[in-house]
Amino acid sequence: MPGNNHQRATRSLRLIVLLTCFNLLRSIALAQPDWSVNPSEFEHSMSIVGTAWLGGQEISSDEAKVGAFIGEKCVGVASPMLNEATGRYLFFMVVFGNSGDIQSQVRFEVYADGGVVEVPTADLQFEVDAIIGDVELPMVVAEPMLKEGNEILSFDLGPNTLDVKIGSDEISAIIDASSPLTDLPVSFVLSEGAVLAVEGQQWASGEASMSYAEPVELHVFSEGLFNERIYTLKIAGEQDVIVANNIISPNGDGINDTWEIAEPERYTDYRFEIRSQGGELIFNQTGYSSPWDGTYKGNRLPLGTYWYNIKNLSTKKVLRGYITLIY
C-alpha cells in the first residue's frame, strides 16, 4: 500500500500547486493597473474635475482608479473621493501633455471591482491649461453613457383628472371640483433614467401625495442627477355650476348692472356664449374679462330670459344656465 500513499500524496501536492497558481493568477488579475505619470516628461497640463460611472452606478470604491490616456500613453491618474458638499464621488486629475499632444483625443479607462473598462466621454481634447468640470457640474465618464433626458412625458392625478397640459416648464391640471386638492394619486412617466423630486425628496410614480392648493415645483433630473428641469405644477378644480348673479338690471344704479361671475380669472380657457330664447348668439367671448351688460351691438335688449353656455376649451365640458334681464 505504500505505492498508493505515494500516489495520493503526489495528487495532493499537484492540487496544492494548481490552487496556488490559480490564486496567484487571480491576484494578478485583480491587482490595480500600473498607471503612472512622470510630470517631468511633459511640457503642459490641464485640470479635470470628474465623476466616473459603470453600469449606471457612480464609482465609490476606495480602490478604484481613473486613468487618462493619449494614444496608449498614460497622461493622468486619479481616484474618486467623496465630496461632502455635493455627496458625489469626484476625481481631481491633472492631465499632462506635450506640444504635439495639443488637440489630441483624451480617452479614459476605469479600474473598479478588479477589472479595467474603457469608458467613453464627450469629445475631449488636450488643451493647455484648460479646466474641465467643477464640483457642482463635473465632467462625466460613464459606461454606458448616462442618459440626458429630464422631461415629464405624462402626468395624471387619478380618476378625477379632467385635463392635463404639459409645457416646457409648467404643468396645468384640471380635476373635478368634488376632488380635494390633497393626497391625489399622482402617476407620471419621465425620460428614461430621470428622477423627479419635490422639496428635496424623490417621488416615485404612484406614491407621491401632498397638498396641491398652491403651485408645486417639480424638479426633474437626468440620470446621475446632472441636468435639471423645473416644472411648476398648477391644479385647479372645475366648477360643476357657475357662481353668478342670474338676474341683471342694467339701469345704471350700480346694482347688478352686468352679469358678474365669481372668480373670473379661473375661466381664461373657457368660451362664453349667451343666446336669446330664439337661439340668436348675442354674446361671444373667450375668458370673462368684459362682463355682459344686457346689450347686443350697443343696443339694449328686451327684458326676458337669456341662456348661457360656458365651454371648457380643454375638456369640452359645458356649463349651462339662464340669465333674467329686467329694468
mmCIF file with all atom_site columns, C-alpha atoms in Angstrom, residues 125-244:
data_model
loop_
_atom_site.group_PDB
_atom_site.id
_atom_site.type_symbol
_atom_site.label_atom_id
_atom_site.label_alt_id
_atom_site.label_comp_id
_atom_site.label_asym_id
_atom_site.label_entity_id
_atom_site.label_seq_id
_atom_site.pdbx_PDB_ins_code
_atom_site.Cartn_x
_atom_site.Cartn_y
_atom_site.Cartn_z
_atom_site.occupancy
_atom_site.B_iso_or_equiv
_atom_site.pdbx_formal_charge
_atom_site.auth_seq_id
_atom_site.auth_comp_id
_atom_site.auth_asym_id
_atom_site.auth_atom_id
_atom_site.pdbx_PDB_model_num
ATOM 1   C CA . GLN A 1 125 ? -9.149  67.094 -26.496 1.00 0.00 ? 125 GLN A CA 1
ATOM 2   C CA . PHE A 1 126 ? -5.975  68.087 -24.717 1.00 0.00 ? 126 PHE A CA 1
ATOM 3   C CA . GLU A 1 127 ? -5.758  71.865 -24.310 1.00 0.00 ? 127 GLU A CA 1
ATOM 4   C CA . VAL A 1 128 ? -3.009  73.719 -22.476 1.00 0.00 ? 128 VAL A CA 1
ATOM 5   C CA . ASP A 1 129 ? -4.150  74.995 -19.032 1.00 0.00 ? 129 ASP A CA 1
ATOM 6   C CA . ALA A 1 130 ? -7.792  74.051 -19.705 1.00 0.00 ? 130 ALA A CA 1
ATOM 7   C CA . ILE A 1 131 ? -10.067 73.485 -16.707 1.00 0.00 ? 131 ILE A CA 1
ATOM 8   C CA . ILE A 1 132 ? -12.746 70.867 -17.359 1.00 0.00 ? 132 ILE A CA 1
ATOM 9   C CA . GLY A 1 133 ? -15.665 70.457 -14.948 1.00 0.00 ? 133 GLY A CA 1
ATOM 10  C CA . ASP A 1 134 ? -16.118 71.676 -11.395 1.00 0.00 ? 134 ASP A CA 1
ATOM 11  C CA . VAL A 1 135 ? -17.501 70.394 -8.107  1.00 0.00 ? 135 VAL A CA 1
ATOM 12  C CA . GLU A 1 136 ? -21.088 71.381 -8.955  1.00 0.00 ? 136 GLU A CA 1
ATOM 13  C CA . LEU A 1 137 ? -21.003 70.183 -12.569 1.00 0.00 ? 137 LEU A CA 1
ATOM 14  C CA . PRO A 1 138 ? -18.221 67.623 -13.006 1.00 0.00 ? 138 PRO A CA 1
ATOM 15  C CA . MET A 1 139 ? -17.231 66.021 -16.263 1.00 0.00 ? 139 MET A CA 1
ATOM 16  C CA . VAL A 1 140 ? -18.827 62.581 -16.590 1.00 0.00 ? 140 VAL A CA 1
ATOM 17  C CA . VAL A 1 141 ? -17.075 59.451 -17.780 1.00 0.00 ? 141 VAL A CA 1
ATOM 18  C CA . ALA A 1 142 ? -19.529 56.563 -17.936 1.00 0.00 ? 142 ALA A CA 1
ATOM 19  C CA . GLU A 1 143 ? -20.073 53.146 -19.463 1.00 0.00 ? 143 GLU A CA 1
ATOM 20  C CA . PRO A 1 144 ? -22.720 53.091 -20.754 1.00 0.00 ? 144 PRO A CA 1
ATOM 21  C CA . MET A 1 145 ? -23.126 56.823 -21.294 1.00 0.00 ? 145 MET A CA 1
ATOM 22  C CA . LEU A 1 146 ? -25.660 58.383 -18.927 1.00 0.00 ? 146 LEU A CA 1
ATOM 23  C CA . LYS A 1 147 ? -28.968 59.371 -20.469 1.00 0.00 ? 147 LYS A CA 1
ATOM 24  C CA . GLU A 1 148 ? -29.567 63.121 -20.693 1.00 0.00 ? 148 GLU A CA 1
ATOM 25  C CA . GLY A 1 149 ? -33.389 63.284 -20.783 1.00 0.00 ? 149 GLY A CA 1
ATOM 26  C CA . ASN A 1 150 ? -35.105 65.207 -17.970 1.00 0.00 ? 150 ASN A CA 1
ATOM 27  C CA . GLU A 1 151 ? -38.691 65.629 -19.143 1.00 0.00 ? 151 GLU A CA 1
ATOM 28  C CA . ILE A 1 152 ? -42.100 64.726 -17.757 1.00 0.00 ? 152 ILE A CA 1
ATOM 29  C CA . LEU A 1 153 ? -43.737 62.788 -20.579 1.00 0.00 ? 153 LEU A CA 1
ATOM 30  C CA . SER A 1 154 ? -47.110 62.162 -18.951 1.00 0.00 ? 154 SER A CA 1
ATOM 31  C CA . PHE A 1 155 ? -48.791 63.201 -15.703 1.00 0.00 ? 155 PHE A CA 1
ATOM 32  C CA . ASP A 1 156 ? -52.031 62.055 -14.120 1.00 0.00 ? 156 ASP A CA 1
ATOM 33  C CA . LEU A 1 157 ? -53.869 62.770 -10.877 1.00 0.00 ? 157 LEU A CA 1
ATOM 34  C CA . GLY A 1 158 ? -56.243 59.842 -10.764 1.00 0.00 ? 158 GLY A CA 1
ATOM 35  C CA . PRO A 1 159 ? -59.795 59.159 -11.967 1.00 0.00 ? 159 PRO A CA 1
ATOM 36  C CA . ASN A 1 160 ? -60.979 62.733 -11.250 1.00 0.00 ? 160 ASN A CA 1
ATOM 37  C CA . THR A 1 161 ? -58.462 64.230 -13.680 1.00 0.00 ? 161 THR A CA 1
ATOM 38  C CA . LEU A 1 162 ? -60.283 66.174 -16.384 1.00 0.00 ? 162 LEU A CA 1
ATOM 39  C CA . ASP A 1 163 ? -57.362 67.621 -18.307 1.00 0.00 ? 163 ASP A CA 1
ATOM 40  C CA . VAL A 1 164 ? -53.567 67.902 -18.120 1.00 0.00 ? 164 VAL A CA 1
ATOM 41  C CA . LYS A 1 165 ? -51.327 70.129 -20.219 1.00 0.00 ? 165 LYS A CA 1
ATOM 42  C CA . ILE A 1 166 ? -47.549 69.693 -20.095 1.00 0.00 ? 166 ILE A CA 1
ATOM 43  C CA . GLY A 1 167 ? -45.478 72.646 -21.247 1.00 0.00 ? 167 GLY A CA 1
ATOM 44  C CA . SER A 1 168 ? -41.726 73.201 -21.251 1.00 0.00 ? 168 SER A CA 1
ATOM 45  C CA . ASP A 1 169 ? -41.749 74.465 -17.660 1.00 0.00 ? 169 ASP A CA 1
ATOM 46  C CA . GLU A 1 170 ? -45.345 74.173 -16.434 1.00 0.00 ? 170 GLU A CA 1
ATOM 47  C CA . ILE A 1 171 ? -47.971 71.500 -15.900 1.00 0.00 ? 171 ILE A CA 1
ATOM 48  C CA . SER A 1 172 ? -51.549 72.703 -15.610 1.00 0.00 ? 172 SER A CA 1
ATOM 49  C CA . ALA A 1 173 ? -54.146 70.201 -14.496 1.00 0.00 ? 173 ALA A CA 1
ATOM 50  C CA . ILE A 1 174 ? -57.889 70.399 -14.029 1.00 0.00 ? 174 ILE A CA 1
ATOM 51  C CA . ILE A 1 175 ? -59.644 67.999 -11.695 1.00 0.00 ? 175 ILE A CA 1
ATOM 52  C CA . ASP A 1 176 ? -63.275 67.578 -10.800 1.00 0.00 ? 176 ASP A CA 1
ATOM 53  C CA . ALA A 1 177 ? -64.308 70.167 -8.248  1.00 0.00 ? 177 ALA A CA 1
ATOM 54  C CA . SER A 1 178 ? -65.552 67.414 -5.933  1.00 0.00 ? 178 SER A CA 1
ATOM 55  C CA . SER A 1 179 ? -62.000 66.093 -5.556  1.00 0.00 ? 179 SER A CA 1
ATOM 56  C CA . PRO A 1 180 ? -59.967 67.632 -2.694  1.00 0.00 ? 180 PRO A CA 1
ATOM 57  C CA . LEU A 1 181 ? -56.582 69.165 -3.551  1.00 0.00 ? 181 LEU A CA 1
ATOM 58  C CA . THR A 1 182 ? -54.773 66.777 -1.198  1.00 0.00 ? 182 THR A CA 1
ATOM 59  C CA . ASP A 1 183 ? -53.477 63.228 -1.359  1.00 0.00 ? 183 ASP A CA 1
ATOM 60  C CA . LEU A 1 184 ? -54.174 62.832 -5.060  1.00 0.00 ? 184 LEU A CA 1
ATOM 61  C CA . PRO A 1 185 ? -52.896 59.566 -6.616  1.00 0.00 ? 185 PRO A CA 1
ATOM 62  C CA . VAL A 1 186 ? -50.132 61.072 -8.742  1.00 0.00 ? 186 VAL A CA 1
ATOM 63  C CA . SER A 1 187 ? -48.660 58.955 -11.535 1.00 0.00 ? 187 SER A CA 1
ATOM 64  C CA . PHE A 1 188 ? -46.182 60.042 -14.189 1.00 0.00 ? 188 PHE A CA 1
ATOM 65  C CA . VAL A 1 189 ? -43.744 58.908 -16.850 1.00 0.00 ? 189 VAL A CA 1
ATOM 66  C CA . LEU A 1 190 ? -40.304 60.512 -17.147 1.00 0.00 ? 190 LEU A CA 1
ATOM 67  C CA . SER A 1 191 ? -37.495 60.392 -19.671 1.00 0.00 ? 191 SER A CA 1
ATOM 68  C CA . GLU A 1 192 ? -35.551 57.144 -19.346 1.00 0.00 ? 192 GLU A CA 1
ATOM 69  C CA . GLY A 1 193 ? -33.225 57.246 -16.365 1.00 0.00 ? 193 GLY A CA 1
ATOM 70  C CA . ALA A 1 194 ? -34.646 60.512 -14.998 1.00 0.00 ? 194 ALA A CA 1
ATOM 71  C CA . VAL A 1 195 ? -35.862 61.076 -11.429 1.00 0.00 ? 195 VAL A CA 1
ATOM 72  C CA . LEU A 1 196 ? -38.396 63.546 -10.025 1.00 0.00 ? 196 LEU A CA 1
ATOM 73  C CA . ALA A 1 197 ? -38.016 65.322 -6.682  1.00 0.00 ? 197 ALA A CA 1
ATOM 74  C CA . VAL A 1 198 ? -40.145 67.747 -4.674  1.00 0.00 ? 198 VAL A CA 1
ATOM 75  C CA . GLU A 1 199 ? -38.710 69.710 -1.748  1.00 0.00 ? 199 GLU A CA 1
ATOM 76  C CA . GLY A 1 200 ? -35.580 67.579 -1.865  1.00 0.00 ? 200 GLY A CA 1
ATOM 77  C CA . GLN A 1 201 ? -37.451 64.248 -1.704  1.00 0.00 ? 201 GLN A CA 1
ATOM 78  C CA . GLN A 1 202 ? -37.573 61.861 -4.640  1.00 0.00 ? 202 GLN A CA 1
ATOM 79  C CA . TRP A 1 203 ? -41.036 60.917 -5.882  1.00 0.00 ? 203 TRP A CA 1
ATOM 80  C CA . ALA A 1 204 ? -41.918 57.514 -7.248  1.00 0.00 ? 204 ALA A CA 1
ATOM 81  C CA . SER A 1 205 ? -44.870 57.292 -9.607  1.00 0.00 ? 205 SER A CA 1
ATOM 82  C CA . GLY A 1 206 ? -47.968 56.177 -7.737  1.00 0.00 ? 206 GLY A CA 1
ATOM 83  C CA . GLU A 1 207 ? -46.572 57.034 -4.306  1.00 0.00 ? 207 GLU A CA 1
ATOM 84  C CA . ALA A 1 208 ? -46.500 60.845 -4.125  1.00 0.00 ? 208 ALA A CA 1
ATOM 85  C CA . SER A 1 209 ? -49.177 62.619 -2.099  1.00 0.00 ? 209 SER A CA 1
ATOM 86  C CA . MET A 1 210 ? -49.370 66.123 -0.662  1.00 0.00 ? 210 MET A CA 1
ATOM 87  C CA . SER A 1 211 ? -51.446 69.296 -0.814  1.00 0.00 ? 211 SER A CA 1
ATOM 88  C CA . TYR A 1 212 ? -51.786 70.964 -4.196  1.00 0.00 ? 212 TYR A CA 1
ATOM 89  C CA . ALA A 1 213 ? -53.721 74.027 -3.083  1.00 0.00 ? 213 ALA A CA 1
ATOM 90  C CA . GLU A 1 214 ? -50.675 76.102 -4.064  1.00 0.00 ? 214 GLU A CA 1
ATOM 91  C CA . PRO A 1 215 ? -48.368 75.646 -7.085  1.00 0.00 ? 215 PRO A CA 1
ATOM 92  C CA . VAL A 1 216 ? -45.734 72.938 -6.576  1.00 0.00 ? 216 VAL A CA 1
ATOM 93  C CA . GLU A 1 217 ? -42.222 72.896 -8.069  1.00 0.00 ? 217 GLU A CA 1
ATOM 94  C CA . LEU A 1 218 ? -41.274 69.580 -9.665  1.00 0.00 ? 218 LEU A CA 1
ATOM 95  C CA . HIS A 1 219 ? -37.529 69.070 -10.149 1.00 0.00 ? 219 HIS A CA 1
ATOM 96  C CA . VAL A 1 220 ? -36.653 66.532 -12.839 1.00 0.00 ? 220 VAL A CA 1
ATOM 97  C CA . PHE A 1 221 ? -33.035 65.366 -13.071 1.00 0.00 ? 221 PHE A CA 1
ATOM 98  C CA . SER A 1 222 ? -31.469 63.326 -15.811 1.00 0.00 ? 222 SER A CA 1
ATOM 99  C CA . GLU A 1 223 ? -29.713 60.056 -14.971 1.00 0.00 ? 223 GLU A CA 1
ATOM 100 C CA . GLY A 1 224 ? -26.980 60.706 -12.447 1.00 0.00 ? 224 GLY A CA 1
ATOM 101 C CA . LEU A 1 225 ? -28.754 63.875 -11.210 1.00 0.00 ? 225 LEU A CA 1
ATOM 102 C CA . PHE A 1 226 ? -26.913 66.159 -13.620 1.00 0.00 ? 226 PHE A CA 1
ATOM 103 C CA . ASN A 1 227 ? -29.268 68.033 -15.959 1.00 0.00 ? 227 ASN A CA 1
ATOM 104 C CA . GLU A 1 228 ? -32.185 69.646 -14.110 1.00 0.00 ? 228 GLU A CA 1
ATOM 105 C CA . ARG A 1 229 ? -35.516 70.903 -15.397 1.00 0.00 ? 229 ARG A CA 1
ATOM 106 C CA . ILE A 1 230 ? -38.076 72.610 -13.140 1.00 0.00 ? 230 ILE A CA 1
ATOM 107 C CA . TYR A 1 231 ? -41.809 72.388 -13.790 1.00 0.00 ? 231 TYR A CA 1
ATOM 108 C CA . THR A 1 232 ? -44.430 74.372 -11.906 1.00 0.00 ? 232 THR A CA 1
ATOM 109 C CA . LEU A 1 233 ? -47.492 72.225 -11.222 1.00 0.00 ? 233 LEU A CA 1
ATOM 110 C CA . LYS A 1 234 ? -50.771 74.137 -11.013 1.00 0.00 ? 234 LYS A CA 1
ATOM 111 C CA . ILE A 1 235 ? -54.004 72.309 -10.224 1.00 0.00 ? 235 ILE A CA 1
ATOM 112 C CA . ALA A 1 236 ? -57.493 73.767 -10.369 1.00 0.00 ? 236 ALA A CA 1
ATOM 113 C CA . GLY A 1 237 ? -60.889 72.227 -9.705  1.00 0.00 ? 237 GLY A CA 1
ATOM 114 C CA . GLU A 1 238 ? -63.501 72.678 -12.411 1.00 0.00 ? 238 GLU A CA 1
ATOM 115 C CA . GLN A 1 239 ? -66.827 74.011 -11.170 1.00 0.00 ? 239 GLN A CA 1
ATOM 116 C CA . ASP A 1 240 ? -69.916 71.865 -11.746 1.00 0.00 ? 240 ASP A CA 1
ATOM 117 C CA . VAL A 1 241 ? -72.032 75.017 -11.538 1.00 0.00 ? 241 VAL A CA 1
ATOM 118 C CA . ILE A 1 242 ? -71.051 78.605 -12.081 1.00 0.00 ? 242 ILE A CA 1
ATOM 119 C CA . VAL A 1 243 ? -71.490 81.122 -9.275  1.00 0.00 ? 243 VAL A CA 1
ATOM 120 C CA . ALA A 1 244 ? -73.101 84.253 -10.730 1.00 0.00 ? 244 ALA A CA 1
#
